[in-house]
């Protein structure tokens, strides 16, 4: 996620980090170079004049803008739902920790740290990486060893938390009403995990992405022939501007379509997992808390 103060309007024109320009620069250079070649040869291919007007490009441009707008909207909906699910995870985790610390006579520290470990495990599963080191400082050694062979560590941690609640209830350290309330909080955590897994495993239809990708490139490659007769040597400049807009929108939609990655515009799962752990450790009364995640070159991961 890009986190930076909004720069002055003039400086905004030259912002590089987070602008996806680095991803589309090769395509932009190819399109602009093609425009220069078209101007030099006066729109002729093998002594044959390619006669195109700006009218079909105007109509096609409107349709393409609508398609890109739909793609951006669909991608951002996935992005925002993912952020909302992590917000639910934070709220439910705090509620479960508060209930365990306030209304039980048992030592609730293992449970609270288990909730923090759940957040880290969800992040690691979504990003496809091993988080054993962080889990070892939060969970019992026996449980960590079980997680090493588990395909879904967050589900196993959630089951362990439920078993902790059941054990406290059976020992008389927790009332039936409190046990039911805490189980509801754990259910919310499970729902958030399921929602994240659904987003991660169900991308937007590939065929739609292919059609949009081909249409954008074909439009930008043919545009110089449609503009040459009307604006002449200004064609490369106009083509570069239009190509930048379409290429950038497509690249941005690709980034936020998968919100759990590590690209600059993806969600900062590391920072959010640390925030959840820090919040829960404060509820335990600890003062030595994990260092807050810091942005590197305005990018928070």
Short mmCIF file of C-alpha atoms in Angstrom, two decimals, residues 6 22 42 51 74 76 115 181 206 237 279:
data_model
loop_
_atom_site.label_atom_id
_atom_site.label_comp_id
_atom_site.label_asym_id
_atom_site.label_seq_id
_atom_site.Cartn_x
_atom_site.Cartn_y
_atom_site.Cartn_z
CA UNK A 6 -0.40 14.05 -1.00
CA UNK A 22 7.57 1.27 -14.18
CA UNK A 42 3.16 9.13 -43.57
CA UNK A 51 -6.64 5.34 -44.45
CA UNK A 74 -14.62 -5.22 -9.97
CA UNK A 76 -11.50 -2.53 -6.28
CA UNK A 115 -5.53 -15.05 18.36
CA UNK A 181 -20.17 -15.55 23.07
CA UNK A 206 -9.43 -14.98 -17.36
CA UNK A 237 2.38 12.84 -28.16
CA UNK A 279 -3.33 -4.46 20.12
#
